[in-house]
Coordinates of C-alpha atoms in Angstrom, one line a residue:
Chain I
D1 CA -31.3 34.3 -59.8
I2 CA -30.2 33.8 -56.3
V3 CA -33.0 31.7 -54.5
M4 CA -33.3 32.2 -50.9
T5 CA -34.7 29.1 -49.1
Q6 CA -36.2 30.1 -45.8
S7 CA -37.1 27.6 -43.1
P8 CA -39.2 26.9 -41.2
T9 CA -42.4 28.1 -43.0
S10 CA -44.2 28.5 -39.6
M11 CA -43.5 28.1 -36.0
S12 CA -45.9 27.8 -32.9
I13 CA -44.1 29.4 -30.1
S14 CA -44.9 31.0 -26.5
V15 CA -44.1 34.2 -25.2
G16 CA -40.5 34.1 -23.7
D17 CA -39.3 31.5 -26.3
R18 CA -36.1 31.7 -27.9
V19 CA -36.8 31.7 -31.8
T20 CA -34.5 30.8 -34.6
M21 CA -35.1 30.8 -38.2
N22 CA -32.8 30.3 -41.1
C23 CA -32.1 31.4 -44.8
K24 CA -29.9 29.6 -47.3
A25 CA -28.7 31.3 -50.3
S26 CA -28.3 29.4 -53.7
Q27 CA -25.0 31.1 -54.2
N28 CA -22.5 33.3 -52.2
V29 CA -24.1 36.6 -51.2
G30 CA -21.3 37.6 -48.8
S31 CA -23.1 39.5 -45.9
N32 CA -25.7 41.0 -48.1
V33 CA -28.8 39.7 -46.3
D34 CA -31.3 41.6 -44.6
W35 CA -34.3 40.5 -42.2
Y36 CA -37.7 42.1 -42.4
Q37 CA -40.8 41.8 -39.9
Q38 CA -44.3 42.1 -41.5
K39 CA -47.2 42.3 -39.2
T40 CA -50.8 41.6 -40.7
G41 CA -52.0 44.4 -42.8
Q42 CA -48.7 46.4 -42.6
S43 CA -45.7 47.2 -44.6
P44 CA -42.4 45.4 -44.1
K45 CA -40.1 46.7 -41.5
L46 CA -36.2 46.4 -41.6
L47 CA -34.9 44.7 -38.6
I48 CA -31.4 43.5 -39.4
Y49 CA -29.2 44.7 -42.2
K50 CA -25.7 43.1 -43.8
A51 CA -26.6 40.1 -42.0
S52 CA -26.0 41.1 -38.3
N53 CA -26.5 44.9 -38.0
R54 CA -29.5 45.9 -35.9
Y55 CA -31.4 48.7 -37.5
T56 CA -32.1 51.9 -35.6
G57 CA -34.6 51.4 -32.9
V58 CA -34.6 47.7 -33.1
P59 CA -34.8 45.9 -29.9
D60 CA -31.7 43.9 -28.9
R61 CA -33.7 40.7 -28.7
F62 CA -33.3 40.7 -32.3
T63 CA -30.1 39.4 -33.7
G64 CA -28.9 38.0 -37.2
S65 CA -25.7 36.2 -38.1
G66 CA -24.2 34.4 -41.1
S67 CA -22.3 35.0 -44.2
G68 CA -21.9 33.3 -47.7
T69 CA -24.8 31.1 -48.0
D70 CA -26.1 30.6 -44.7
F71 CA -27.8 33.0 -42.6
T72 CA -29.7 32.9 -39.2
F73 CA -32.2 35.2 -37.4
T74 CA -33.0 35.0 -33.7
I75 CA -35.4 36.6 -31.4
S76 CA -34.0 35.7 -27.9
N77 CA -37.3 36.4 -25.7
M78 CA -40.3 36.3 -27.7
Q79 CA -42.9 38.9 -27.0
A80 CA -46.5 39.0 -28.1
E81 CA -45.8 42.1 -30.4
D82 CA -43.3 39.9 -32.3
L83 CA -46.2 38.0 -33.8
A84 CA -45.5 38.4 -37.7
V85 CA -44.1 37.0 -40.7
Y86 CA -40.2 37.3 -41.1
Y87 CA -38.6 37.6 -44.5
C88 CA -34.9 37.4 -45.2
M89 CA -33.8 39.2 -48.5
Q90 CA -30.3 39.0 -50.4
S91 CA -29.6 42.7 -51.5
N92 CA -27.3 41.9 -54.2
S93 CA -29.8 41.2 -56.6
F94 CA -32.9 41.5 -54.3
T95 CA -34.8 38.2 -53.9
F96 CA -36.8 37.5 -50.7
G97 CA -37.3 34.2 -48.8
S98 CA -40.8 32.7 -48.6
G99 CA -41.1 34.0 -45.2
T100 CA -41.6 32.3 -41.6
K101 CA -44.8 32.9 -39.9
L102 CA -44.8 33.0 -36.0
E103 CA -48.0 32.0 -34.4
I104 CA -48.8 31.6 -30.6
K105 CA -49.0 28.0 -29.2
Chain G
E1 CA -39.6 62.5 -40.8
V2 CA -39.5 60.5 -44.2
Q3 CA -42.9 59.5 -45.6
L4 CA -43.7 57.7 -48.8
Q5 CA -47.5 58.1 -49.6
Q6 CA -48.8 55.7 -52.3
S7 CA -51.8 56.3 -54.5
G8 CA -55.3 54.5 -53.8
A9 CA -56.7 51.3 -54.7
E10 CA -57.0 50.4 -58.4
L11 CA -59.4 48.1 -60.2
G12 CA -58.2 47.4 -63.8
K13 CA -59.9 45.1 -66.4
P14 CA -57.9 42.4 -68.0
G15 CA -55.5 43.7 -70.8
T16 CA -55.5 47.2 -69.5
S17 CA -52.8 49.3 -67.6
V18 CA -52.6 50.9 -64.3
K19 CA -50.2 53.6 -63.0
L20 CA -49.2 53.7 -59.3
S21 CA -47.6 56.7 -57.6
C22 CA -45.2 57.0 -54.4
K23 CA -44.8 60.6 -53.5
V24 CA -41.9 60.9 -51.2
S25 CA -41.7 63.7 -48.4
G26 CA -38.8 64.4 -46.2
Y27 CA -36.0 63.1 -48.3
N28 CA -34.7 64.0 -51.9
I29 CA -35.4 60.9 -54.2
R30 CA -32.4 61.9 -56.2
N31 CA -30.2 60.7 -53.5
T32 CA -31.5 57.2 -53.5
Y33 CA -33.1 54.2 -55.2
M34 CA -36.8 53.6 -55.5
H35 CA -37.8 49.9 -55.4
W36 CA -41.1 48.2 -55.9
V37 CA -42.3 45.3 -54.4
N38 CA -45.5 43.1 -54.6
Q39 CA -47.4 40.8 -52.3
R40 CA -49.9 38.6 -53.7
P41 CA -53.1 37.6 -51.7
G42 CA -51.6 35.3 -49.0
K43 CA -48.3 35.1 -50.3
G44 CA -44.7 36.6 -49.7
L45 CA -42.7 39.5 -50.9
E46 CA -41.5 39.9 -54.6
W47 CA -39.1 42.4 -55.7
I48 CA -40.2 43.9 -59.0
G49 CA -37.3 46.5 -59.8
R50 CA -35.7 49.7 -58.8
I51 CA -35.2 53.0 -60.5
D52 CA -32.3 55.6 -59.9
P53 CA -34.3 58.9 -59.9
A54 CA -31.2 61.0 -60.7
N55 CA -30.7 59.5 -64.1
G56 CA -33.8 57.3 -64.9
N57 CA -31.7 54.1 -64.8
T58 CA -33.8 50.9 -64.2
I59 CA -33.3 47.3 -63.1
Y60 CA -36.2 44.7 -63.2
A61 CA -36.4 41.3 -62.0
E62 CA -36.7 39.1 -65.1
K63 CA -40.3 38.1 -64.8
F64 CA -41.3 41.8 -64.7
K65 CA -39.4 43.1 -67.6
S66 CA -42.3 43.3 -69.8
K67 CA -44.8 43.7 -67.0
A68 CA -43.8 46.9 -65.1
T69 CA -42.3 50.3 -66.2
L70 CA -40.6 52.4 -63.6
T71 CA -40.3 56.1 -63.8
A72 CA -39.6 59.1 -61.3
D73 CA -40.3 62.8 -61.2
T74 CA -37.6 64.6 -59.2
S75 CA -39.6 67.8 -59.5
S76 CA -42.4 66.4 -57.6
N77 CA -40.2 63.8 -55.6
T78 CA -42.4 60.9 -56.9
A79 CA -41.9 57.6 -58.1
Y80 CA -44.3 55.8 -60.5
M81 CA -44.9 52.2 -61.7
Q82 CA -47.0 51.2 -64.5
L83 CA -48.3 47.7 -64.9
S84 CA -49.4 46.9 -68.4
Q85 CA -51.4 44.0 -70.0
L86 CA -53.1 43.3 -66.8
K87 CA -54.0 39.6 -65.9
S88 CA -55.8 38.1 -62.8
D89 CA -52.2 37.1 -61.6
D90 CA -51.3 40.7 -61.2
T91 CA -53.9 41.2 -58.3
A92 CA -51.6 42.1 -55.3
I93 CA -50.5 45.0 -53.0
Y94 CA -47.7 46.8 -54.5
F95 CA -45.2 48.6 -52.2
C96 CA -42.7 51.2 -52.9
A97 CA -39.5 51.3 -50.8
M98 CA -36.3 53.4 -50.7
G99 CA -33.1 53.6 -48.9
V100 CA -32.6 56.4 -46.4
Y101 CA -29.8 54.9 -44.2
Y102 CA -29.8 51.4 -45.8
V103 CA -31.3 49.9 -48.8
M104 CA -35.0 49.5 -48.1
D105 CA -35.6 51.1 -44.9
A106 CA -38.4 53.3 -45.6
W107 CA -41.7 51.8 -47.1
G108 CA -45.0 53.1 -48.4
Q109 CA -48.3 51.9 -47.1
G110 CA -49.0 49.6 -50.0
A111 CA -51.5 49.9 -53.0
S112 CA -53.9 47.3 -53.7
V113 CA -54.4 46.3 -57.5
T114 CA -57.3 44.1 -58.5
V115 CA -57.7 42.7 -61.8
S116 CA -61.1 41.8 -62.7
S117 CA -63.6 42.0 -65.7

């Protein structure tokens, strides 16, 4: 199975901060990594697909990059409504990272 | 608008089975894969498997091969997941998800399964 190692587990941030989190795949997954946002009590929401493509309606402060085994997700200007847990997922055989929880400092 | 409406909360006794449903409106499930994902209390997301409703072909994550059975009824545009031999560890929220424009871009609201005697 492909393991997605996501870091950090949590981050304490302030509104306006730049936020960066990472996912490392245990083997080459090409560009087949997606990023999801899950707010408390809600279903996950797709933000980024195929490593760097912003899904329809997603604000441009959300960006993704990477290929092969190393992937990065960035929120350029953190907003209060971005408080959530973020998950990476490789879509070759569908495994999720363990999530990164964003909390207000 | 594409909507996935999942069945309600289930309470199951250890050793029994439950069957969850996911009814899709606004999109023909023959044209996509239906995925199921779980989330144990306070934990992350875990992919269970997917079904191609057009032909019934299924793929499961290894740990769910003897736990989950995925089916689909194209006449009612509904996907199903049966969980068998319930244990306390199966207590979780179960989501259905499908691809409209991309792999899993539409999700149900989730269904809670609680296993307790």
